[in-house]
Every structure is written in C-alpha cells, then in structure tokens.
Amino acid sequence: MNQEMKVIDVDIHNSLKSHMDLIPYLPEPWKSRVAGSGLGLPGHGYQSPIGVIRNDCRPPSGGPAASDPEFLVKDLLEPFHIEYGILTGNLMGVSTMHDPDHAAAISSAYNDHLVENWLEKHTQFRGSILVSAYDPLLAAREIDRMADHPRMVGVIMGSGQRALLGQRQFHPIYEAAERHGLSVAIHPGTEGAGGSNPPTASGYPTRYLEWHTSLSQNYMAHLTSLVCEGVFEKFPRLKFVLLEGGIAWLPHLMWRLDKNYKGLRSSVPWLKRMPSEYIRDHCLFSTQPIEEPEDPKHLISIFDMIDAENILMFSSDYPHWDNDVPTEILKRLSPEAKRKIYYENAKALYHL
Amino acid sequence: MNQEMKVIDVDIHNSLKSHMDLIPYLPEPWKSRVAGSGLGLPGHGYQSPIGVIRNDCRPPSGGPAASDPEFLVKDLLEPFHIEYGILTGNLMGVSTMHDPDHAAAISSAYNDHLVENWLEKHTQFRGSILVSAYDPLLAAREIDRMADHPRMVGVIMGSGQRALLGQRQFHPIYEAAERHGLSVAIHPGTEGAGGSNPPTASGYPTRYLEWHTSLSQNYMAHLTSLVCEGVFEKFPRLKFVLLEGGIAWLPHLMWRLDKNYKGLRSSVPWLKRMPSEYIRDHCLFSTQPIEEPEDPKHLISIFDMIDAENILMFSSDYPHWDNDVPTEILKRLSPEAKRKIYYENAKALYHL
C-alpha cells in the first residue's frame, strides 16, 4: 500500500474491556449496582444477522474489539498512517436510559476512565465527552467538569432521543460546549432503545436492515430541528458533527428546507439566513458509511451539490462490521478535496 | 401562455362542501353521529402560519376550495389543458382514527359520494378509492366493493400510520389492489394525527415548517419497509404511488438500501433483486412539491440518477398553498422527458 496522505479518523469506537472497568470511577449507589447488574443500558432489539463487531479486531490480549489501546494503534492507526484518532466510545445509549442520574453516573465514570486509560497514555488519541441529553443540565455540568482536559476535543451523544435536538430543553448542552470551544457530535445506533422514540415516523421496522437504513432519517429530523429552532443563531460559534449518518440526503434536505423556509419564515423569525447556509457553516459530517452508487460519478455530483470537501471528515467506524479504511473510499476526489476530508477539516475543527 | 403539452394531474384535492354531504351515504349509527358531531377525523396539531388552502381557489358558488366540480374544471383543468385529473380527496386521515369501524364508514360514504357527484358527472375526473389501513381486511373489502367502477383508477391512503406499510398486516390491501389492477397511493399530511406515530424518529417537531420538511422521512421509511418485506415479490403486478413526498432523497435511499442489502441479505431471503430495482419497477412519484435547488442543473443530475422520466408524474396539489402549475416547473427537461412526466407515465399507470 502506498499511502502518502495524512489522516485523522473522527469516529473510532473504543470499548471497555468489561463493565467492571467503570467500578473504580463510580460513586455509590451506582458502584454496587453496576458491579452486581452491569451498566443497565437499554438495547434496541435489532440484531444484525452478521454481527456488528468485526471478529478480526479482537485484541490478542483478550477482551472485546477496540478495548486494548496498544492493539488499536497497531491494527488501525499505524497501518493507515492515522495521526489522530477521535475516540467516540460505544455508550451513547446513556441518553435512552430511564433514570437520568443513572445515565449521568455512567457517563462520568466512562469519561474519567477514558482520560486515565486512553488519553493520558497515548498521544494520538483524542476524546469525546460522553453525555446523556436526557437531563441537559446534568449534561452541561459534565461538559464543564471535563472540558479542561487538553485531549478532550468534543462532546458526544446518541441520536436516539426522546425529542428533537434543536428544541429548547437541550440548549444548556450547546451553551456549555460553545463556551468551552467544543463541538457537539451525535452518533446513531440507539434509535428505538429505552426511552427513545420508535426509529421511524411510522413505528418500529422489522429487521436490522430496515432499521439501519432508516437511521439517516433521524439525522434529517435532528438537523431540521437544530436549524429551525435557531440553535446556530443563539450559539454562533457552535459546530455540530453528524457522525455516521450518511451524506447523500443533504441536497434533498437543504433544498426542501430552504423552499419551505421561503414560504413559512414568519414562524422562525430568529433565522437571518437560508437554512442551508447554517448547515454549511455549522455542521460537519463523517464519511462512514458513505453511500456507494453503482456509478461513482453520481457520488461526485452529490459532493458538488453540498460542497463536501469543506463539510466532510474521514471516519473508519472501527471496529464495526461495515467499517472503512482510508485507502478504499473516495478514490476519485481531487488531491485537495482528499487532503481536506482526510485531514484538514478535522484538524481545524478539533484544534489539533 | 403557449402550452401544447398534454397533461394528466395525479393529485387534485377535491373537497366535500360540508361533512353533511356524506349523510345520505352513511348507515346508522354513523349517520346520526356525523350529523351531530362532524366526521371525527383527528387533527395533527401543526398549523401553517400562512394557511394550507389557497384563498383564490374558493368557488364563486360558495363552499370550500375544490368542492365545486364545475369551478375546478374552469380554474385548473381548462387553463392548463389537463386531460384527466386524478382526485385524491382530503380525508386520508381516516387511517389515523381510533375506531376502525368509524374510519371504514367514513371511507365508504366518501367513495360513494365521489362516484355520484364527481366521477359520473364529469368525464375528465378519475377517482381514488379511499381506505383506512388501520383495519386492512376492511380496507380490502372496500377495494372489492368499489373497484369495478370504471372511473375508480387506484387506492389511496394516508402515509401517517401506526406501522410501516410493508409489514404483513397490510398485505390484504395489496392483494385486493393487485387483483383489481389498481395501484396503491399514499399521501402525506396525517403524520402525527390520532393513532399515528410521532412524525419523526425523535418525536414531535415544534412547527409546521419542521413537520412539513420531515414528511419525506416517513416516505423513506415506508418505501424501505415495502421493499424489504417483499411486497413487490409477493404482489409482482402491484404499482405503488408515492404522492407529494419529494424525490431528491431517492438516490440516497436507493444507495444506502442497496449497500445494506449486500451485507445483510440473509435476513430478507425472499428478495431476488437489488432493492433499488424494485423501486424503479414498482414505484411512481409525483412532482409536487419538487425540490428546487438554486442551481437547476443539480435537479437534472438527481433526475439522471433515478431515471426520473420513467418514475415521475406531474401533480398540481391543487388547491394547496404550495401547488404547482404545469407551465412553471421542469422547464429544462427534454421534450420526451416532459411528455412522459406530464402525460404518458400517468396514462399507462391509470389505463387512461
């Protein structure tokens, strides 16, 4: 492999070796409860017929895939010349828990474990502050608690939620993130779990295939909400990262939203620009799973419509079943577009 | 105006003059109930700041817009040389009612009223059999009852539903429609009403602007469900019409679904072709509200990706706030593409 490109990977799913890893970081009563019964994260009930985790990512030292920092460096960062890896974890389901204090306790313990076991031991990793959006005031407090760590570069939460993320109850999260210069990311996968809504506007799909295909729809709904509720007017320095939701729906959404805004703008008088302009200026998207049309020129056309080279960032989604490597996607882009998508957009966003 | 093109309009919202129009067609106990309390259709609670009905469509004879067949002919069909108008009504909300017998009674009365007052009096109108999908066996029975009328050319139901329309409980509707050679259409606008689900995968949006923008997401979910549940393998002659849901999301959906199918096909062994092939062969889409990018070339690119000239049909959506007229959209298409979209695709589908 001849890969001269520098790479930043914005979505690596580090894992705990076991829920017992969090015990040292949990206060009572959560310490005893987690020790006795596990983390308590709700499942969504959609089982992939081929499994979600790549078997060949399991570290020789034992434990689940992506739970051994040394092996992750050797298996992903070194072979693909990844300079920095943004760790996003796999506990985004805290937002779907029924008890907001339980969710906050798990989040805090995970964040402390992340700092001690990953960020302070490996210079190439950067962390995302995990929060549950269920109680936005607790989430904002957690952001305040963790934001000063120099290797915490953003906030992460699940896109499976009780409500659309532009709505006012969530604004304390954005206020705290903006104040600390941190971007806020969402990640799919918890749709339909616990206290979240059914994963489509017509209820529960039957299989993982339909469920996974429909995850992008939730992204469209959140993005519409974020723009229309005026989040980017209220928090003008906020950057929002939509991880793993695809991108080929963006032309549709921008056009439909702009068109509707022209007719209905009296209902959102706080907006001062076209909805699509807020998306272009405030939102970034990750590559995996990039849509792959039979004719690759079609994807290039979509890229042109959304100015992809300025809003897209490479992600591997390691160690998941459908993960990408830098050498196998986006082959037809210009060298400049590749440099931005593989490296510069993330470097600027995360101040690396 | 110089318009030589022949036109079929596949989405005209005829209206009752008043709910009292249905009284002669209703059996007891529904007759007394409707006379005393109205139709009983649930509202969705999203109020457009500018109103949904064009004021200038009100007939001089009195009554609501599109309730006077003679005026509708003069106001829409004649000026735009519309040869046939497919009437879709405005009672699709029956699927969201809480009592399936009530919903079936309203549907039957509406269908009888439609035949007597529109279809048998005006040669240019064609009708859609209204059904509530809540009780699919009652819906199939209604299709059987009405299908023989020569001017009933399809079935219509709302896209706001309790469940995704590919799921097995709905198959009796498709069996009946296929047996009678009728297409099945869905129409948005009832999302979030009555017994339907919240209109997004993260609950209720705040305003009509966000709600309306998100309606397309429900279409993506239904279409994914229809394909993956094998509806088009089980009913190989069935045609499905997705009215008023937009089209620029189709490339994304086809690509994401095809890609996921490649990895997860073991869960849908009844599928014999790529998901996008079922969509191309079995589904038709209506134009209004067509997405309108700033650069019209972008829409042409989308058209190329989805073979739009073979799956798209012109619709005015008269008398709604955002309706289109044939002379003001799709100006850049080739004459052949225009002929198909404005006329031939609908002529073939509805056997006109």
mmCIF file of C-alpha atoms in Angstrom, chain A residues 48-50 159-165 167-168 191 196-218 220-222 224-225 228-229 244-249 251-253 255-268 270-271 276 288-295 297-299 301-302 304-305 321-322 324, chain B residues 48-50 159-165 167-168 191 196-218 220-222 224-225 228-229 244-249 251-253 255-268 270-271 276 288-295 297-299 301-302 304-305 321-322 324:
data_model
loop_
_atom_site.group_PDB
_atom_site.id
_atom_site.type_symbol
_atom_site.label_atom_id
_atom_site.label_comp_id
_atom_site.label_asym_id
_atom_site.label_seq_id
_atom_site.Cartn_x
_atom_site.Cartn_y
_atom_site.Cartn_z
ATOM 1 C CA SER A 48 -27.582 -7.813 12.866
ATOM 2 C CA PRO A 49 -27.614 -11.181 11.107
ATOM 3 C CA ILE A 50 -23.855 -10.916 10.617
ATOM 4 C CA SER A 159 -29.037 10.466 18.130
ATOM 5 C CA GLY A 160 -31.682 8.163 19.615
ATOM 6 C CA GLN A 161 -33.526 10.654 21.785
ATOM 7 C CA ARG A 162 -36.843 11.458 23.395
ATOM 8 C CA ALA A 163 -37.065 14.724 21.457
ATOM 9 C CA LEU A 164 -35.555 16.603 18.536
ATOM 10 C CA LEU A 165 -32.197 18.039 19.471
ATOM 11 C CA GLN A 167 -35.616 22.033 20.975
ATOM 12 C CA ARG A 168 -35.022 24.446 23.840
ATOM 13 C CA GLU A 191 -32.660 4.629 17.897
ATOM 14 C CA SER A 196 -36.187 6.938 22.805
ATOM 15 C CA ASN A 197 -38.867 7.118 20.148
ATOM 16 C CA PRO A 198 -39.724 4.441 17.598
ATOM 17 C CA PRO A 199 -36.967 4.597 14.984
ATOM 18 C CA THR A 200 -39.209 5.759 12.129
ATOM 19 C CA ALA A 201 -42.161 8.124 11.771
ATOM 20 C CA SER A 202 -44.337 5.038 11.311
ATOM 21 C CA GLY A 203 -43.095 2.966 14.188
ATOM 22 C CA TYR A 204 -40.752 0.040 14.510
ATOM 23 C CA PRO A 205 -39.182 -1.534 11.410
ATOM 24 C CA THR A 206 -38.970 -5.309 11.337
ATOM 25 C CA ARG A 207 -35.269 -6.030 10.876
ATOM 26 C CA TYR A 208 -31.803 -4.605 11.381
ATOM 27 C CA LEU A 209 -31.619 -3.990 7.617
ATOM 28 C CA GLU A 210 -34.607 -1.628 7.632
ATOM 29 C CA TRP A 211 -33.650 -0.144 10.994
ATOM 30 C CA HIS A 212 -30.095 0.623 9.870
ATOM 31 C CA THR A 213 -31.262 2.056 6.542
ATOM 32 C CA SER A 214 -33.679 4.364 8.358
ATOM 33 C CA LEU A 215 -31.136 5.832 10.798
ATOM 34 C CA SER A 216 -30.389 8.665 8.366
ATOM 35 C CA GLN A 217 -33.987 9.831 8.645
ATOM 36 C CA ASN A 218 -33.473 10.636 12.294
ATOM 37 C CA MET A 220 -32.578 14.702 8.857
ATOM 38 C CA ALA A 221 -35.107 15.360 11.599
ATOM 39 C CA HIS A 222 -32.488 16.476 14.145
ATOM 40 C CA THR A 224 -34.049 20.335 10.583
ATOM 41 C CA SER A 225 -34.792 20.939 14.238
ATOM 42 C CA CYS A 228 -35.233 25.892 12.643
ATOM 43 C CA GLU A 229 -35.053 26.280 16.404
ATOM 44 C CA GLU A 244 -22.140 8.006 10.611
ATOM 45 C CA GLY A 245 -25.435 9.221 9.207
ATOM 46 C CA GLY A 246 -24.586 9.346 5.500
ATOM 47 C CA ILE A 247 -24.493 12.463 3.358
ATOM 48 C CA ALA A 248 -26.323 11.857 0.067
ATOM 49 C CA TRP A 249 -29.585 13.031 1.655
ATOM 50 C CA PRO A 251 -29.163 18.003 -1.159
ATOM 51 C CA HIS A 252 -32.766 16.915 -0.639
ATOM 52 C CA LEU A 253 -32.901 18.222 2.899
ATOM 53 C CA TRP A 255 -33.500 22.198 -0.864
ATOM 54 C CA ARG A 256 -36.732 21.145 0.833
ATOM 55 C CA LEU A 257 -35.929 23.113 3.963
ATOM 56 C CA ASP A 258 -34.888 26.233 2.026
ATOM 57 C CA LYS A 259 -38.031 26.061 -0.094
ATOM 58 C CA ASN A 260 -40.300 25.654 2.925
ATOM 59 C CA TYR A 261 -38.461 28.420 4.747
ATOM 60 C CA LYS A 262 -39.198 30.826 1.907
ATOM 61 C CA GLY A 263 -42.930 30.266 2.403
ATOM 62 C CA LEU A 264 -43.050 29.814 6.165
ATOM 63 C CA ARG A 265 -40.311 32.046 7.524
ATOM 64 C CA SER A 266 -42.756 34.021 9.653
ATOM 65 C CA SER A 267 -42.753 31.099 12.098
ATOM 66 C CA VAL A 268 -38.967 31.253 12.665
ATOM 67 C CA TRP A 270 -34.895 34.398 14.519
ATOM 68 C CA LEU A 271 -33.357 32.943 11.368
ATOM 69 C CA SER A 276 -28.833 25.510 4.130
ATOM 70 C CA GLN A 288 -18.568 6.139 7.035
ATOM 71 C CA PRO A 289 -20.921 4.662 5.819
ATOM 72 C CA ILE A 290 -20.611 6.706 2.663
ATOM 73 C CA GLU A 291 -23.273 5.949 0.077
ATOM 74 C CA GLU A 292 -21.853 3.946 -2.822
ATOM 75 C CA PRO A 293 -23.784 4.290 -6.076
ATOM 76 C CA GLU A 294 -23.064 1.903 -8.898
ATOM 77 C CA ASP A 295 -21.846 4.855 -10.964
ATOM 78 C CA LYS A 297 -19.777 9.853 -10.805
ATOM 79 C CA HIS A 298 -23.142 10.167 -9.091
ATOM 80 C CA LEU A 299 -21.467 10.489 -5.709
ATOM 81 C CA SER A 301 -22.260 15.063 -8.276
ATOM 82 C CA ILE A 302 -23.674 14.888 -4.750
ATOM 83 C CA ASP A 304 -20.529 19.111 -5.659
ATOM 84 C CA MET A 305 -24.054 19.957 -4.514
ATOM 85 C CA TRP A 321 -18.922 -4.633 10.521
ATOM 86 C CA ASP A 322 -19.150 -2.044 7.752
ATOM 87 C CA ASP A 324 -13.943 1.804 6.012
ATOM 88 C CA SER B 48 -49.400 26.569 8.837
ATOM 89 C CA PRO B 49 -48.699 30.254 9.513
ATOM 90 C CA ILE B 50 -49.973 31.102 6.041
ATOM 91 C CA SER B 159 -48.855 7.900 4.988
ATOM 92 C CA GLY B 160 -49.426 8.765 8.651
ATOM 93 C CA GLN B 161 -49.821 5.267 10.054
ATOM 94 C CA ARG B 162 -49.456 3.137 13.159
ATOM 95 C CA ALA B 163 -46.934 0.904 11.404
ATOM 96 C CA LEU B 164 -44.700 0.700 8.340
ATOM 97 C CA LEU B 165 -46.714 -0.131 5.285
ATOM 98 C CA GLN B 167 -45.443 -5.089 7.209
ATOM 99 C CA ARG B 168 -47.581 -8.191 6.822
ATOM 100 C CA GLU B 191 -48.369 12.325 10.216
ATOM 101 C CA SER B 196 -50.351 7.557 14.100
ATOM 102 C CA ASN B 197 -46.787 7.769 15.370
ATOM 103 C CA PRO B 198 -44.854 10.920 16.213
ATOM 104 C CA PRO B 199 -43.879 12.435 12.862
ATOM 105 C CA THR B 200 -40.124 11.960 13.299
ATOM 106 C CA ALA B 201 -37.881 9.277 14.781
ATOM 107 C CA SER B 202 -37.205 11.703 17.639
ATOM 108 C CA GLY B 203 -40.727 12.749 18.406
ATOM 109 C CA TYR B 204 -42.800 15.785 17.647
ATOM 110 C CA PRO B 205 -41.269 18.746 15.795
ATOM 111 C CA THR B 206 -42.208 22.190 17.013
ATOM 112 C CA ARG B 207 -43.717 23.920 13.981
ATOM 113 C CA TYR B 208 -45.428 23.256 10.674
ATOM 114 C CA LEU B 209 -42.147 24.194 8.924
ATOM 115 C CA GLU B 210 -40.208 21.365 10.578
ATOM 116 C CA TRP B 211 -43.162 18.977 10.401
ATOM 117 C CA HIS B 212 -43.668 19.573 6.676
ATOM 118 C CA THR B 213 -39.956 19.293 5.931
ATOM 119 C CA SER B 214 -39.826 15.957 7.756
ATOM 120 C CA LEU B 215 -42.747 14.321 5.906
ATOM 121 C CA SER B 216 -40.336 12.898 3.317
ATOM 122 C CA GLN B 217 -38.616 10.895 6.046
ATOM 123 C CA ASN B 218 -41.777 8.909 6.604
ATOM 124 C CA MET B 220 -38.292 6.801 3.061
ATOM 125 C CA ALA B 221 -39.287 4.558 5.953
ATOM 126 C CA HIS B 222 -42.410 3.219 4.215
ATOM 127 C CA THR B 224 -37.727 0.762 2.785
ATOM 128 C CA SER B 225 -40.354 -1.351 4.503
ATOM 129 C CA CYS B 228 -37.601 -5.285 2.411
ATOM 130 C CA GLU B 229 -40.801 -7.018 3.468
ATOM 131 C CA GLU B 244 -46.251 14.618 -2.644
ATOM 132 C CA GLY B 245 -43.224 13.264 -0.813
ATOM 133 C CA GLY B 246 -40.423 14.773 -2.893
ATOM 134 C CA ILE B 247 -37.902 12.828 -4.943
ATOM 135 C CA ALA B 248 -34.390 14.175 -4.338
ATOM 136 C CA TRP B 249 -33.936 11.757 -1.442
ATOM 137 C CA PRO B 251 -30.556 8.476 -4.704
ATOM 138 C CA HIS B 252 -29.571 8.383 -1.029
ATOM 139 C CA LEU B 253 -32.221 5.836 -0.142
ATOM 140 C CA TRP B 255 -27.784 3.588 -2.495
ATOM 141 C CA ARG B 256 -27.978 3.093 1.269
ATOM 142 C CA LEU B 257 -30.546 0.335 0.957
ATOM 143 C CA ASP B 258 -28.635 -1.457 -1.816
ATOM 144 C CA LYS B 259 -25.411 -1.249 0.173
ATOM 145 C CA ASN B 260 -27.025 -2.574 3.328
ATOM 146 C CA TYR B 261 -28.771 -5.296 1.359
ATOM 147 C CA LYS B 262 -25.422 -6.535 0.058
ATOM 148 C CA GLY B 263 -24.245 -7.117 3.620
ATOM 149 C CA LEU B 264 -27.499 -8.171 5.246
ATOM 150 C CA ARG B 265 -29.414 -10.032 2.553
ATOM 151 C CA SER B 266 -29.595 -13.187 4.657
ATOM 152 C CA SER B 267 -32.382 -11.523 6.645
ATOM 153 C CA VAL B 268 -34.603 -10.965 3.564
ATOM 154 C CA TRP B 270 -37.321 -13.508 -0.453
ATOM 155 C CA LEU B 271 -35.699 -10.626 -2.325
ATOM 156 C CA SER B 276 -33.419 -0.163 -5.948
ATOM 157 C CA GLN B 288 -45.298 18.498 -6.266
ATOM 158 C CA PRO B 289 -43.520 19.704 -4.142
ATOM 159 C CA ILE B 290 -40.492 19.163 -6.311
ATOM 160 C CA GLU B 291 -37.240 20.190 -4.678
ATOM 161 C CA GLU B 292 -35.904 23.414 -6.170
ATOM 162 C CA PRO B 293 -32.148 23.898 -5.823
ATOM 163 C CA GLU B 294 -30.629 27.274 -6.525
ATOM 164 C CA ASP B 295 -28.746 25.715 -9.438
ATOM 165 C CA LYS B 297 -28.643 21.683 -13.039
ATOM 166 C CA HIS B 298 -28.471 19.940 -9.686
ATOM 167 C CA LEU B 299 -32.057 18.767 -10.023
ATOM 168 C CA SER B 301 -28.402 15.464 -12.018
ATOM 169 C CA ILE B 302 -30.792 13.943 -9.474
ATOM 170 C CA ASP B 304 -30.479 11.268 -14.101
ATOM 171 C CA MET B 305 -29.608 9.247 -11.000
ATOM 172 C CA TRP B 321 -50.699 26.677 -0.609
ATOM 173 C CA ASP B 322 -47.632 25.381 -2.413
ATOM 174 C CA ASP B 324 -47.641 23.865 -8.925
#
